[in-house]
PDB file of C-alpha atoms in Angstrom:
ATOM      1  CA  UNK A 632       5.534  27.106  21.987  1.00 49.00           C
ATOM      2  CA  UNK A 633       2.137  27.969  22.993  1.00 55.00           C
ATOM      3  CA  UNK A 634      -0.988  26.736  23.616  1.00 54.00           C
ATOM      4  CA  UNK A 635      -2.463  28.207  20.790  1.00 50.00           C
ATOM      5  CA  UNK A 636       0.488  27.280  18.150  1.00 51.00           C
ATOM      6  CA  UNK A 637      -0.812  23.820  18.072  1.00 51.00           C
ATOM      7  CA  UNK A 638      -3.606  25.683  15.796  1.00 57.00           C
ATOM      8  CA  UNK A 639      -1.535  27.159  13.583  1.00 67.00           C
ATOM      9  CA  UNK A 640      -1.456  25.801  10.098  1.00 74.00           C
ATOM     10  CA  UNK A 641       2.188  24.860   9.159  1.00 86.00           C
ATOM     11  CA  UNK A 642       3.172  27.194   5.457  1.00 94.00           C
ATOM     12  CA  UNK A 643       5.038  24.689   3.681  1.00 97.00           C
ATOM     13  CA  UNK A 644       4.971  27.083   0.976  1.00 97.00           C
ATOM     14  CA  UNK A 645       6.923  29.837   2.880  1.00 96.00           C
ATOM     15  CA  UNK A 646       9.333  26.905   4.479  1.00 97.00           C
ATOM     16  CA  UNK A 647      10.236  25.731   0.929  1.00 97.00           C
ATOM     17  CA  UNK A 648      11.542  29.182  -0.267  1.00 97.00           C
ATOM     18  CA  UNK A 649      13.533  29.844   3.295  1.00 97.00           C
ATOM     19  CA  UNK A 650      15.377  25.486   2.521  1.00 97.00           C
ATOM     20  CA  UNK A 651      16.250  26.643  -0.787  1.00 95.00           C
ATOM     21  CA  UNK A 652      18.392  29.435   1.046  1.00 97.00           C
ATOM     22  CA  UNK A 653      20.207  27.337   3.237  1.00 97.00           C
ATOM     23  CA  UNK A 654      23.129  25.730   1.781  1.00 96.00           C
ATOM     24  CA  UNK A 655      23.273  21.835   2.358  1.00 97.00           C
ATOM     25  CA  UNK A 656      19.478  21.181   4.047  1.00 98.00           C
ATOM     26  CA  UNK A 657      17.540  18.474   3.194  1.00 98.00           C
ATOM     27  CA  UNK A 658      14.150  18.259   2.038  1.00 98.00           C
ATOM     28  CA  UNK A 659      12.623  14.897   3.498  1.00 98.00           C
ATOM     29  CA  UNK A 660       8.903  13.227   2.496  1.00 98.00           C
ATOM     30  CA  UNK A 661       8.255  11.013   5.733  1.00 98.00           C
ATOM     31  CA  UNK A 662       5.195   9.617   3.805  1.00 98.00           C
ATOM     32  CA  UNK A 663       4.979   5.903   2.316  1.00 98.00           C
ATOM     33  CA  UNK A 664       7.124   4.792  -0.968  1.00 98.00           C
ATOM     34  CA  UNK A 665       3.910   4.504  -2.855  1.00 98.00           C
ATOM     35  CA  UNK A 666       2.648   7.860  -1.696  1.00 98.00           C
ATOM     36  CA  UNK A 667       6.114   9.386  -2.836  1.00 98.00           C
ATOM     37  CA  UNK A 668       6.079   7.607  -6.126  1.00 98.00           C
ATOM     38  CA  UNK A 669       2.407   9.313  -6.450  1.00 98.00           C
ATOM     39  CA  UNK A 670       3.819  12.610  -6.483  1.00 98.00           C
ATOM     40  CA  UNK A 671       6.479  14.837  -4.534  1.00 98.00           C
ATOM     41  CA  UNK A 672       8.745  18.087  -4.214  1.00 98.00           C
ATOM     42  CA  UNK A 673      11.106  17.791  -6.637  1.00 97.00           C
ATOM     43  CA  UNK A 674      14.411  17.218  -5.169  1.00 96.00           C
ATOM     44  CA  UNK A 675      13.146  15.485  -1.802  1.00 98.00           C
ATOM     45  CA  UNK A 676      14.189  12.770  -0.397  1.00 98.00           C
ATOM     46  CA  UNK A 677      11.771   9.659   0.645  1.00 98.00           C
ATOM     47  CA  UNK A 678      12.318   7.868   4.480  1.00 98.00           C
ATOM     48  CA  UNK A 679       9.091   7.192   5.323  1.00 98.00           C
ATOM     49  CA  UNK A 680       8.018   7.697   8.925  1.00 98.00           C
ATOM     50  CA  UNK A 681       8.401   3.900  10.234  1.00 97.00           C
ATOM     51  CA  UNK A 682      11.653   3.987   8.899  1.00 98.00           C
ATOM     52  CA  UNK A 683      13.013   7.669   9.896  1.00 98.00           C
ATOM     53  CA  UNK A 684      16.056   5.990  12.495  1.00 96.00           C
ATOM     54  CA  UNK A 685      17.304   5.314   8.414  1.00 97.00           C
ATOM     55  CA  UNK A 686      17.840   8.816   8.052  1.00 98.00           C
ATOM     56  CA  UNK A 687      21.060   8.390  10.494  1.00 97.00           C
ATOM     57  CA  UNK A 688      23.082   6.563   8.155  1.00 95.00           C
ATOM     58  CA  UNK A 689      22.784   9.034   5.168  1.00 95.00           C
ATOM     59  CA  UNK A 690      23.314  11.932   7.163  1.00 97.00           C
ATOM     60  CA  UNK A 691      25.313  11.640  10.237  1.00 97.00           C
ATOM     61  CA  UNK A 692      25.624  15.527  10.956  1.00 97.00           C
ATOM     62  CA  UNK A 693      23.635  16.286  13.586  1.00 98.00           C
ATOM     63  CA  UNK A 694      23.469  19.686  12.664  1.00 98.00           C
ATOM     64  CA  UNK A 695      22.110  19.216   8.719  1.00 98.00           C
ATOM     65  CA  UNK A 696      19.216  21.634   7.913  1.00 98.00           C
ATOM     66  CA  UNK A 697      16.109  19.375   7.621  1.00 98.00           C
ATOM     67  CA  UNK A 698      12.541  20.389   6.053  1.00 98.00           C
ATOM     68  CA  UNK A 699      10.320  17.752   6.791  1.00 98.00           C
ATOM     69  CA  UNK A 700       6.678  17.040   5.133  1.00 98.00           C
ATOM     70  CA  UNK A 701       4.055  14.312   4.904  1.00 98.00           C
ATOM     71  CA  UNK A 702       0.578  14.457   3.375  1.00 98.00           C
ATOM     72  CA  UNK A 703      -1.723  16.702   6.375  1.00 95.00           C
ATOM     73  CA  UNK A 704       1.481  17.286   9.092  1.00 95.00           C
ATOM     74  CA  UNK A 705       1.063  14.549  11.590  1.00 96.00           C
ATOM     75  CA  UNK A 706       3.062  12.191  10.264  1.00 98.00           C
ATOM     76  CA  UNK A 707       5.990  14.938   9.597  1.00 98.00           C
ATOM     77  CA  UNK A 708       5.550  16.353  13.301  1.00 97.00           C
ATOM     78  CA  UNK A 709       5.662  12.715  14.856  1.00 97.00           C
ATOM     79  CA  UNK A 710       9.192  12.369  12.465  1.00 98.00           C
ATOM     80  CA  UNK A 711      10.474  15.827  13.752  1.00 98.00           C
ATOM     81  CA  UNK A 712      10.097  14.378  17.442  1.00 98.00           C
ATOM     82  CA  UNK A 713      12.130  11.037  16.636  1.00 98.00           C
ATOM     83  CA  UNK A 714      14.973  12.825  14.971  1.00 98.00           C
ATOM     84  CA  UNK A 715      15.340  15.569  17.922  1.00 98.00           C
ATOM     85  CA  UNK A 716      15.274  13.005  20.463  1.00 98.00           C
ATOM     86  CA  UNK A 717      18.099  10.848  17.882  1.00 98.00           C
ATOM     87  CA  UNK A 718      19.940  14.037  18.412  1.00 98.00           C
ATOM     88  CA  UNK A 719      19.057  16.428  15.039  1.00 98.00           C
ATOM     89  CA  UNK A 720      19.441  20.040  16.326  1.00 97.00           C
ATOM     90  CA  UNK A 721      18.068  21.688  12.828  1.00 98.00           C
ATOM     91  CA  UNK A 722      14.706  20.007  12.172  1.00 98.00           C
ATOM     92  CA  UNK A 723      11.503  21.875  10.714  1.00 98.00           C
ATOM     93  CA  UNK A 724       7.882  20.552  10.142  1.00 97.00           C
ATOM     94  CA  UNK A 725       6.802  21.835   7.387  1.00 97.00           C
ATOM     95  CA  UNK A 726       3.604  20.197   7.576  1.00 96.00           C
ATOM     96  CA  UNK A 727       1.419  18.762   4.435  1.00 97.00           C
ATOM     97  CA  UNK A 728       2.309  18.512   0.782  1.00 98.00           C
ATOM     98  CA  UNK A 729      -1.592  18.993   0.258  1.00 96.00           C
ATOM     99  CA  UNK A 730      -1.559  22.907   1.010  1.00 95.00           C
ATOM    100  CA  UNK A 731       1.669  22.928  -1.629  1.00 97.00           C
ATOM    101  CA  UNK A 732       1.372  24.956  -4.505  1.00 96.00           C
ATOM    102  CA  UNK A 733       4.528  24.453  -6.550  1.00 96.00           C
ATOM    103  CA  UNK A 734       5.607  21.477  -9.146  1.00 96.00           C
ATOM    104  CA  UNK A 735       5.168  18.204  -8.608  1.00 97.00           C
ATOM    105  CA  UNK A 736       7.676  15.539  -9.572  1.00 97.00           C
ATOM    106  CA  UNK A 737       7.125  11.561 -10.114  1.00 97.00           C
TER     107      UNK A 737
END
């Protein structure tokens, strides 16, 4: 990564289409239970952030496709971190459900 990248806006658009390709990943919503309830992907799953060390006993495969979001990115980029350093080889921020454009499920 460059120095630049860190000013590149994450397409959560684009990274939707490429998880719906890959057999088995996992679409996660790091943000709060309430903020999930308010509105998310369909067929995402909700560990929020201060919980993410949770997402080891649903999925113990290591090498399980994630596609991580929160609300703006930091929050998803900060869960990204914890699960490569717990050992998660296949882990993408996708950055912020606010620059989504597709359906919203409650």
């Amino acid at each position: 990564m460059g120095f630049f990248d860190i000013f590149k806006v994450k397409d959560i658009n684009g990274e939707l289409e490429k998880a719906k390709t890959i057999e088995g990943s996992v679409i996660l919503d790091v943000r709060t239970v309430s903020e999930y309830k308010g509105g998310h992907i369909p067929k995402s799953i909700n560990i929020p952030v201060d919980e993410i060390s949770k997402v080891s006993v649903k999925y113990q495969d290591k090498a399980t496709p994630f596609f991580v979001y929160c609300l703006s990115g930091a929050r998803s980029a900060g869960a990204v971190r914890i699960m490569n350093q717990m050992g998660y080889e296949n882990v993408v921020d996708m950055g912020g459900i606010s620059r989504y454009h597709g359906e919203i499920e409650y």
